[in-house]
Short mmCIF file of C-alpha atoms in Angstrom, two decimals:
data_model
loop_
_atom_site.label_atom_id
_atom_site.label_comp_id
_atom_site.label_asym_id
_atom_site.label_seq_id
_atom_site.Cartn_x
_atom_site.Cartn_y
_atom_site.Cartn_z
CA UNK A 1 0.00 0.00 0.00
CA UNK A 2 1.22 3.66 -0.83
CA UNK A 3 1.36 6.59 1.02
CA UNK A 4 -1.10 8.41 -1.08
CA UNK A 5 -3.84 5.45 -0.34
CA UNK A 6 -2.55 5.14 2.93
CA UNK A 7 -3.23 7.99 3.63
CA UNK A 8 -7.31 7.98 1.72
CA UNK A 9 -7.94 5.14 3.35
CA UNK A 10 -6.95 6.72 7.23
CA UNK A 11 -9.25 10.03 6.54
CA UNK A 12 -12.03 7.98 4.99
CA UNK A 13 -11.83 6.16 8.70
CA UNK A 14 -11.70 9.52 10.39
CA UNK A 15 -14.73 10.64 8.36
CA UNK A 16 -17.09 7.18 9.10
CA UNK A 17 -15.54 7.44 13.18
CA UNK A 18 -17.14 11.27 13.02
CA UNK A 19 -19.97 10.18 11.02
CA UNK A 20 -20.99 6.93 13.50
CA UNK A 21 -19.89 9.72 16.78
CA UNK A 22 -22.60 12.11 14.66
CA UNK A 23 -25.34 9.38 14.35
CA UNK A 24 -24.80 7.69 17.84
CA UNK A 25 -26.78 10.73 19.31
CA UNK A 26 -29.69 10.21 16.91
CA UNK A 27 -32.93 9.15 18.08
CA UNK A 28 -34.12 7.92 14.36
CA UNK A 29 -35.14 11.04 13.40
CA UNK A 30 -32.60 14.08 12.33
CA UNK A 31 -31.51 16.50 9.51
CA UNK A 32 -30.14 14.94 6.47
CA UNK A 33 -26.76 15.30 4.53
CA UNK A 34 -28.30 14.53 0.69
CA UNK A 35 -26.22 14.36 -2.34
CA UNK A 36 -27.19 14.15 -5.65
CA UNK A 37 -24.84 12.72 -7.93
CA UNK A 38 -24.28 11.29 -11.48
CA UNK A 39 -24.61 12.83 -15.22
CA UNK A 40 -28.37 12.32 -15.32
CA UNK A 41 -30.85 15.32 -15.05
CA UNK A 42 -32.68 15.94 -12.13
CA UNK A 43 -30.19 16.81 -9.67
CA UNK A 44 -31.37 20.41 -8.80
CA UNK A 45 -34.64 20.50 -9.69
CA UNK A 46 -34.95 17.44 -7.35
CA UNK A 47 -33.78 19.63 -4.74
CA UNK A 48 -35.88 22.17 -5.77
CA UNK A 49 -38.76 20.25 -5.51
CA UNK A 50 -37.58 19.44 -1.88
CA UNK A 51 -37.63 23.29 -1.18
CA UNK A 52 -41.30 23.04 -2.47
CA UNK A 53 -42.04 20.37 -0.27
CA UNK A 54 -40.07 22.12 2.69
CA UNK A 55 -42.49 25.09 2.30
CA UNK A 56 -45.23 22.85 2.40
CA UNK A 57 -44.30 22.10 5.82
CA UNK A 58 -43.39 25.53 6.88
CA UNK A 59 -39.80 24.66 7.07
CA UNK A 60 -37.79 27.93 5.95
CA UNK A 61 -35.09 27.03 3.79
CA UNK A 62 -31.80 28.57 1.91
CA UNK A 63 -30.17 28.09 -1.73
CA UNK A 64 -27.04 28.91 -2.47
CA UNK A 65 -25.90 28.77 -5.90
CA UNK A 66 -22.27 27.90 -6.96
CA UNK A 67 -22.31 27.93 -10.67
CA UNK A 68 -24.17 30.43 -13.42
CA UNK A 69 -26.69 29.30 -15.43
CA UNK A 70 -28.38 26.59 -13.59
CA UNK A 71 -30.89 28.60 -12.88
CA UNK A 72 -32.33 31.67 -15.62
CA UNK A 73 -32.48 35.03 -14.28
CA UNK A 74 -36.41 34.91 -14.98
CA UNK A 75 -36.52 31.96 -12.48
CA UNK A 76 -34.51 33.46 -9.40
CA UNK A 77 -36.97 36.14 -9.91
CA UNK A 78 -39.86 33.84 -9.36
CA UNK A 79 -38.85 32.29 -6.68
CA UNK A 80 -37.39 35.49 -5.17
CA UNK A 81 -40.78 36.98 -6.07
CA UNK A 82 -43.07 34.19 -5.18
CA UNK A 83 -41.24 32.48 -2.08
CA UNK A 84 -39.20 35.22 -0.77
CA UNK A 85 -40.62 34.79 2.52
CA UNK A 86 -39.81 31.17 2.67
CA UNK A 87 -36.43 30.64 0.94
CA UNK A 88 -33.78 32.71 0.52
CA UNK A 89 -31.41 32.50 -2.35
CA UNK A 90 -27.96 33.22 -3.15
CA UNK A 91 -25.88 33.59 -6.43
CA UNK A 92 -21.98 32.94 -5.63
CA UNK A 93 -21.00 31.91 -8.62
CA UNK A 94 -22.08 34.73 -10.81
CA UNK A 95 -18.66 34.47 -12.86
CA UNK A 96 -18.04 31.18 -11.94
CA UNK A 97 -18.81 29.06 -15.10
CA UNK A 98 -17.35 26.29 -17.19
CA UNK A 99 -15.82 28.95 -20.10
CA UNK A 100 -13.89 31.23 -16.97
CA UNK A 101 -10.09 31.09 -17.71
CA UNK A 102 -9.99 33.44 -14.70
CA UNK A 103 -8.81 30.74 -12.05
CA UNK A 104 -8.57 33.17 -8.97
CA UNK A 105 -11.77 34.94 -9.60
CA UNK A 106 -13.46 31.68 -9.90
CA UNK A 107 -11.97 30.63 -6.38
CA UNK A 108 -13.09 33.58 -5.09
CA UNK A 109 -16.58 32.94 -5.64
CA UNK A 110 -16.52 29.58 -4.27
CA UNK A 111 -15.30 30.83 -1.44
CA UNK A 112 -17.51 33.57 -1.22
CA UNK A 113 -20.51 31.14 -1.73
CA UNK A 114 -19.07 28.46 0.84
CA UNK A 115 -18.96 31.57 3.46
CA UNK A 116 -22.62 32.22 2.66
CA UNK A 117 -23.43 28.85 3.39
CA UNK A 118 -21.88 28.02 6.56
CA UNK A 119 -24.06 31.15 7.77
CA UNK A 120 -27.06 29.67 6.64
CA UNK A 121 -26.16 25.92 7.56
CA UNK A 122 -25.56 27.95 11.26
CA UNK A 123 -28.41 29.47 11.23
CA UNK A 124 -31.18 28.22 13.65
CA UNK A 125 -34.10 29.65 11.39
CA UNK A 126 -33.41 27.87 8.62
CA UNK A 127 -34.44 24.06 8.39
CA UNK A 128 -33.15 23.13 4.74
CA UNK A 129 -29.96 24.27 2.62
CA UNK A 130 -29.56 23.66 -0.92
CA UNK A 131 -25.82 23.94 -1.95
CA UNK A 132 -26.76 23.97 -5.65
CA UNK A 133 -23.57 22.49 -7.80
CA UNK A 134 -20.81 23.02 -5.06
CA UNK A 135 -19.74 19.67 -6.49
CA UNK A 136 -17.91 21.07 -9.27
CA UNK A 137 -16.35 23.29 -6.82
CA UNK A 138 -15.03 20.68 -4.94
CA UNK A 139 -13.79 18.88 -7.53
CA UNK A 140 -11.26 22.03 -8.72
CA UNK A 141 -10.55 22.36 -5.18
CA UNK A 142 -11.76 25.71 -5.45
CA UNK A 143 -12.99 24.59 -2.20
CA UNK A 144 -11.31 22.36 0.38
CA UNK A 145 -13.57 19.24 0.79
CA UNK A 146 -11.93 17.95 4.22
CA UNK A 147 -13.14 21.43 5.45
CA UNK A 148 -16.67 20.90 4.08
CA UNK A 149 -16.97 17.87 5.13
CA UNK A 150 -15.71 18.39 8.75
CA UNK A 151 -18.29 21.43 8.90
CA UNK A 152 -21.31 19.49 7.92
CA UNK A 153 -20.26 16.38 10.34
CA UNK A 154 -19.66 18.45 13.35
CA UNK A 155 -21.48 22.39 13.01
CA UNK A 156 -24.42 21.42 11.18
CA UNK A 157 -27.07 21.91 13.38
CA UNK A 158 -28.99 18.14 14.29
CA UNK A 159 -32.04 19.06 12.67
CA UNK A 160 -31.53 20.78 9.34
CA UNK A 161 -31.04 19.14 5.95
CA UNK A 162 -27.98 20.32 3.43
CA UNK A 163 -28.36 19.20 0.15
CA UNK A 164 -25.12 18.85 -1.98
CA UNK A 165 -25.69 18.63 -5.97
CA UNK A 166 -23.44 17.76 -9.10
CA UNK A 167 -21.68 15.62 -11.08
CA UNK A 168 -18.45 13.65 -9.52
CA UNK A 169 -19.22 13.89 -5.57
CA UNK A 170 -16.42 13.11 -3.90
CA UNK A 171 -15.91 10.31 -2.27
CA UNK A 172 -15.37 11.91 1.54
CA UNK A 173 -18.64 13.52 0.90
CA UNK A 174 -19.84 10.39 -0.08
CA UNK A 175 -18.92 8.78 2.99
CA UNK A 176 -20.34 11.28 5.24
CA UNK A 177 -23.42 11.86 3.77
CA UNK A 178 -26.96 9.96 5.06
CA UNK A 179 -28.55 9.45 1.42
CA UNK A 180 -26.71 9.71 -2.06
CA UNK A 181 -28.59 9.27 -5.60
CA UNK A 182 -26.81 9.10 -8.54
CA UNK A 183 -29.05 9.91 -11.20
CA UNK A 184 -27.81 7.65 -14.22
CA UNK A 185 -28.42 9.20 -17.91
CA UNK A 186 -30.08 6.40 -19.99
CA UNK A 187 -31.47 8.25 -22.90
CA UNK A 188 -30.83 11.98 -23.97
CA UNK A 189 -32.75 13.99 -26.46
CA UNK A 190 -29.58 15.95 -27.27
CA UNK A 191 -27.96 12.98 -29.08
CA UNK A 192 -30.87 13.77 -31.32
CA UNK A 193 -30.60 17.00 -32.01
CA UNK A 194 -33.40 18.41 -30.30
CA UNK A 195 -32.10 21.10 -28.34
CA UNK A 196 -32.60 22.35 -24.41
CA UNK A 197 -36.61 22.95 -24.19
CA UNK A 198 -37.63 25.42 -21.38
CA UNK A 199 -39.89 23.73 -18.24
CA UNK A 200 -37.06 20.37 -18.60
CA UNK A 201 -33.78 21.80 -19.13
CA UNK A 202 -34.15 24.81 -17.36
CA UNK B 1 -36.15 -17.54 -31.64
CA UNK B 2 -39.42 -18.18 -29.66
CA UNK B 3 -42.70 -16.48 -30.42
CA UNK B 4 -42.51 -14.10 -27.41
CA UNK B 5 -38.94 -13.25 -28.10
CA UNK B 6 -40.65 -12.36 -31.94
CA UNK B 7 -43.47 -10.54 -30.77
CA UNK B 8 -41.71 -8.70 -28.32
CA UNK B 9 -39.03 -7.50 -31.10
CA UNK B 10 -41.63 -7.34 -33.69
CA UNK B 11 -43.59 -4.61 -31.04
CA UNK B 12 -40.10 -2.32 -30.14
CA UNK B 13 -40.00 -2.28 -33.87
CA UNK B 14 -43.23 -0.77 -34.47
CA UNK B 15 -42.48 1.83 -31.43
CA UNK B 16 -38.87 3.08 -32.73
CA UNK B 17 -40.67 3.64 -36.35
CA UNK B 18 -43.29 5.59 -34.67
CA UNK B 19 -41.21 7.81 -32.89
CA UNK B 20 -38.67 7.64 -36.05
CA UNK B 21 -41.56 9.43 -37.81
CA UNK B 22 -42.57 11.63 -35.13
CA UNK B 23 -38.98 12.69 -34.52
CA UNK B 24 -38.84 13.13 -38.86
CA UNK B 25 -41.41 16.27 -38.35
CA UNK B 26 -39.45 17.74 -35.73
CA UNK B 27 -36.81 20.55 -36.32
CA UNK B 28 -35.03 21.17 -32.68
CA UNK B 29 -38.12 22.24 -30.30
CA UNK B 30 -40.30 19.94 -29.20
CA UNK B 31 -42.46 18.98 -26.17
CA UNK B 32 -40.61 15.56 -24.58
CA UNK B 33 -41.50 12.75 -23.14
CA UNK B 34 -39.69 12.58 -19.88
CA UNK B 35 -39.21 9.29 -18.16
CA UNK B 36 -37.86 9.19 -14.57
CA UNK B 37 -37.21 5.49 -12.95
CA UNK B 38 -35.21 3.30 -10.61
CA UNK B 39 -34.82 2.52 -7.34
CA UNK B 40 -33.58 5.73 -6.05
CA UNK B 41 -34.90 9.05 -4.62
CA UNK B 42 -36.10 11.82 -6.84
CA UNK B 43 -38.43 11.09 -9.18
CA UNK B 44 -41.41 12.59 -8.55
CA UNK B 45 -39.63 15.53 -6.92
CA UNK B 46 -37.64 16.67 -9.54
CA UNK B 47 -40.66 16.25 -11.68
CA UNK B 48 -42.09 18.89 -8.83
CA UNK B 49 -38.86 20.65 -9.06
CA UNK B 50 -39.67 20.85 -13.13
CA UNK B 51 -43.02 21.90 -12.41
CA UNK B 52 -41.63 24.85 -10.59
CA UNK B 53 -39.82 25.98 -13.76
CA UNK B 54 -42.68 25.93 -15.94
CA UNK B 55 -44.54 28.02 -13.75
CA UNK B 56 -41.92 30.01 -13.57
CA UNK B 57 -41.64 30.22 -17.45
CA UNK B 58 -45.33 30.82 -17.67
CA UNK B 59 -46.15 27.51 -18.86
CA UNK B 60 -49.36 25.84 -17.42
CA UNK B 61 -49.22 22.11 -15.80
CA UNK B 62 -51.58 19.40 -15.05
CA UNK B 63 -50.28 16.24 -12.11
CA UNK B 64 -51.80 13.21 -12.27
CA UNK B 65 -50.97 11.21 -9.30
CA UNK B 66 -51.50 7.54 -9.67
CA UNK B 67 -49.96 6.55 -6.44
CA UNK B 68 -51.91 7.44 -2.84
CA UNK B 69 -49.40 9.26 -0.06
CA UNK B 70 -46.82 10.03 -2.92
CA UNK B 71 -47.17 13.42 -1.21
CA UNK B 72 -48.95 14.58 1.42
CA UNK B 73 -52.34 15.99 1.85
CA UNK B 74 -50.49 19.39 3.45
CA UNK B 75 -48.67 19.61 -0.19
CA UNK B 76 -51.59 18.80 -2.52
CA UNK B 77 -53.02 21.54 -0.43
CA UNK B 78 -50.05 23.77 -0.51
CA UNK B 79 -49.57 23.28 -4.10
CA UNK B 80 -53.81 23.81 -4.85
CA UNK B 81 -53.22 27.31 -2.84
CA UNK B 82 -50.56 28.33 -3.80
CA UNK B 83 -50.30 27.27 -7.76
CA UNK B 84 -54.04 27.01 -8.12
CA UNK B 85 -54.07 29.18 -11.36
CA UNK B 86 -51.11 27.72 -12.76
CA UNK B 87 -51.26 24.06 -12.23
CA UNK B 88 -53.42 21.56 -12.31
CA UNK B 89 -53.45 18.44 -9.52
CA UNK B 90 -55.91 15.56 -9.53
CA UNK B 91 -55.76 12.54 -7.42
CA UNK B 92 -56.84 9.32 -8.96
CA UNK B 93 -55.00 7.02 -6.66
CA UNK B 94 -56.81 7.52 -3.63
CA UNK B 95 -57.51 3.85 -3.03
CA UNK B 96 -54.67 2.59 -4.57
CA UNK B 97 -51.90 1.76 -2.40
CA UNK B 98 -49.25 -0.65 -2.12
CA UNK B 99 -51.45 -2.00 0.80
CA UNK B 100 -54.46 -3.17 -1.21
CA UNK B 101 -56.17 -6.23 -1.53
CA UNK B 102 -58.54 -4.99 -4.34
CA UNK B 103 -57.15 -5.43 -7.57
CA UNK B 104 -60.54 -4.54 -9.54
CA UNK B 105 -60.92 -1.10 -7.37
CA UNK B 106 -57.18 -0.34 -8.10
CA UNK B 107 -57.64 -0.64 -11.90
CA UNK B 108 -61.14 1.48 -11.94
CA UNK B 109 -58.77 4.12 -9.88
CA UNK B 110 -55.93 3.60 -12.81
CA UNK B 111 -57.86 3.80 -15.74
CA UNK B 112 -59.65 6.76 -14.24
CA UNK B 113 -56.62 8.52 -13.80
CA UNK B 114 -55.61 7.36 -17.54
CA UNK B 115 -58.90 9.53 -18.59
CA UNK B 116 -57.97 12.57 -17.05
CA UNK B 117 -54.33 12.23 -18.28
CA UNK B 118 -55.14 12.21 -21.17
CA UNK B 119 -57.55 14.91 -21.10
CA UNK B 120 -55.22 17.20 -19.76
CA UNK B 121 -52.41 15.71 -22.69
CA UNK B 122 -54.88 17.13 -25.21
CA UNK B 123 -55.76 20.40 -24.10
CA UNK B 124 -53.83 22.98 -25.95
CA UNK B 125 -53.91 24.91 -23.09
CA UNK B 126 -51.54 22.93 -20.81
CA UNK B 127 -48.00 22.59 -21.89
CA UNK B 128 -46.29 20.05 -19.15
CA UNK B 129 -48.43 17.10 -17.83
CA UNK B 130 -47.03 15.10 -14.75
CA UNK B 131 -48.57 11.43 -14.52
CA UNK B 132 -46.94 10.79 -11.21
CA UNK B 133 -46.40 6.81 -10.33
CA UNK B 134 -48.32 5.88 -13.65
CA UNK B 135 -45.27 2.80 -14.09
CA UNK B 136 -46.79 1.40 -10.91
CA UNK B 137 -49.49 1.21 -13.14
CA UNK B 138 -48.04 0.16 -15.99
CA UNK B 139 -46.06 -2.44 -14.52
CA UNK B 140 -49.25 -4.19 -12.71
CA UNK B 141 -50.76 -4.17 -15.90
CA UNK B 142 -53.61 -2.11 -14.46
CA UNK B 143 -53.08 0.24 -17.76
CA UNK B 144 -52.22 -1.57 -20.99
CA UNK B 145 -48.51 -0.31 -22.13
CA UNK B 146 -49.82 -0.14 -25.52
CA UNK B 147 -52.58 2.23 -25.35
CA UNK B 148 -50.36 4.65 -23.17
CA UNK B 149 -47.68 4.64 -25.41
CA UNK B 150 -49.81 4.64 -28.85
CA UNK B 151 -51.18 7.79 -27.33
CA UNK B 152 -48.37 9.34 -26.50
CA UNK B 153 -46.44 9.11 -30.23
CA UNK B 154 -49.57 10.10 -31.72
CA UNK B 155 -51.85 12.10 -29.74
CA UNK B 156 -49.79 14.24 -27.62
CA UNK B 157 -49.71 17.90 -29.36
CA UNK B 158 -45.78 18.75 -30.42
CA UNK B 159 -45.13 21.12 -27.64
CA UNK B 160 -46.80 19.54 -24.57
CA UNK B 161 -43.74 17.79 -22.10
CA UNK B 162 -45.13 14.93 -20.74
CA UNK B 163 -43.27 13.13 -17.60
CA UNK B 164 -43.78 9.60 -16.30
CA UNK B 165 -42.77 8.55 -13.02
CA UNK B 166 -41.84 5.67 -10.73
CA UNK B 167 -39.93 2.26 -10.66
CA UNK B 168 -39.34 -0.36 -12.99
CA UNK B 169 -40.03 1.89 -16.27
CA UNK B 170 -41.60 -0.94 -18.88
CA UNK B 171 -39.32 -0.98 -21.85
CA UNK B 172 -41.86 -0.22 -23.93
CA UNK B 173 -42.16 3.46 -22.69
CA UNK B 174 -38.36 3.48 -22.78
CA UNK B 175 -38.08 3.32 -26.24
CA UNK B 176 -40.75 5.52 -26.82
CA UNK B 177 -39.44 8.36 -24.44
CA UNK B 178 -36.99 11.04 -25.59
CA UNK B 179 -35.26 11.57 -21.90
CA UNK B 180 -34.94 8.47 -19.53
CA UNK B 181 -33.15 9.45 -16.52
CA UNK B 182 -32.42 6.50 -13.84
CA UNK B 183 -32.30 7.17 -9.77
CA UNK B 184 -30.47 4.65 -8.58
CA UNK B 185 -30.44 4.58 -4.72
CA UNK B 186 -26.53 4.69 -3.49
CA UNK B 187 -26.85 5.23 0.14
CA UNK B 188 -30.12 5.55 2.09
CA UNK B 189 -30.66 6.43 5.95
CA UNK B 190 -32.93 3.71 6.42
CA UNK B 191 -30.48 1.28 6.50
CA UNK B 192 -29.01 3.11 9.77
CA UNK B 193 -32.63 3.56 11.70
CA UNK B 194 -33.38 6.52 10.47
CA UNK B 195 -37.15 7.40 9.47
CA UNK B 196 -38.79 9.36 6.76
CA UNK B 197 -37.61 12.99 7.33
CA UNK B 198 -40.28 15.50 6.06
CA UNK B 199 -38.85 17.80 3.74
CA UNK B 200 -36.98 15.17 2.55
CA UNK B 201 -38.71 12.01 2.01
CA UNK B 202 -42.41 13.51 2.09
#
């Protein structure tokens, strides 16, 4: 064995000692850690349908958004406009897209966006957090995933969800998390030419 | 070759040259049929999540739910309230659960909800219909695989999105569906104690 899986294989152990420590003071019922995973749709507007179902239950509830374009402009508006009072959302990664040759800037925003999130994973108002495509930050290390993951195992507070979205989780978030879909592409209109249509794609 | 093996290729024959044609008229834009399956969590809510976006786009939605408890009576209330002018919901799963013992109620309850699908399919008015569970349906044989997909390839009007939930997808309505996205379950809190979380789960 190398040093390099050496040492994956001791902070994997570290994370499932924190995680069984975490869930050894559950009762059966307690805030999630979600992720959604995989190159399949539905990853955010899963999540987004959680928020809907949150509301439903009068649990207040936060989005923070880590890459453009995810969402349109029109939408943030609506749900700005029409659930304002419920859920309150927040746009890191307003430069922060897949064409950005501007490294540090895109850092930046990560960082800016993770900030924003550990205030509203903190906060005792809020019961749900949607951390809309942080995955991709992770996966630059634009963010620091031993720092994410050691937040959400020990500050998060026992009864609010955080919901972690986008392709190639990590497998330390993996490990920590409660419940982890992959959603699996099996058949794509694209690879027919038909292009993104508004109400699926976006 | 065996006469079912024949039949069965003869029949995914006849589907991929109906939606060969169908696809033949189209020139980029089109309404989809949207299938969501597998074992894992999302697919009804990121059919909700979609839901959200149409709304938000303007676009008016009908939900069929096939499946009792899918969501709660709070959310079908929430979502009659609150997206009353904008969408849709009927219930035609009330007695059909996984629970009961009445096979001939459960497929009056199916086929009923089959009607008002594909009412709401037709009207030019709605542009995104949700029939939520229907491969529950489907796969019991309650609704004949045939009919729905027939329908679907020929009646549906171009621009309508149509989206079909729940497990074990038949492969009939695979073929015929432009997007097939599969939730497979990777890690699930139930296998550590933990119940249902709303927000979540419900």
């Amino acid at each position: 064995m190398d040093d390099i899986t050496a040492r994956h294989n001791e902070k994997m152990k570290r994370i499932k000692e924190a995680r069984d420590r975490m869930m050894a003071t559950k009762t059966g019922e307690k805030g999630l850690i979600v992720v959604h995973t995989g190159k399949g749709k539905g990853k955010s507007s899963s999540a987004f349908g959680m928020i809907m179902r949150c509301i439903a239950h009068g649990m207040p509830c936060a989005v923070v958004q880590f890459i453009k374009g995810n969402w349109e402009t029109g939408e943030r508006t609506f749900l700005r406009e029409r659930f304002g009072e419920e859920c309150r959302f927040f746009v890191s990664g307003e430069g922060f897209t897949w064409e950005t040759q501007d490294r540090e800037r895109d850092i930046a925003a990560a960082r800016h966006g993770w900030e924003i999130a550990k205030e509203q994973i903190r906060d005792p108002g809020i019961r749900f957090v949607l951390l809309d495509e942080i995955n991709i930050a992770l996966r630059y290390d634009y963010l620091d995933i031993d720092e994410v993951v050691d937040f959400l195992l020990t500050e998060k507070p026992q009864m609010t969800h955080v919901v972690l979205t986008g392709r190639n989780a990590k497998p330390e978030l993996i490990e920590a998390a409660d419940l982890v879909t992959e959603m699996a592409m099996v058949k794509h209109p694209f690879r027919e030419g038909v292009k993104a249509q508004a109400g699926v794609e976006f």
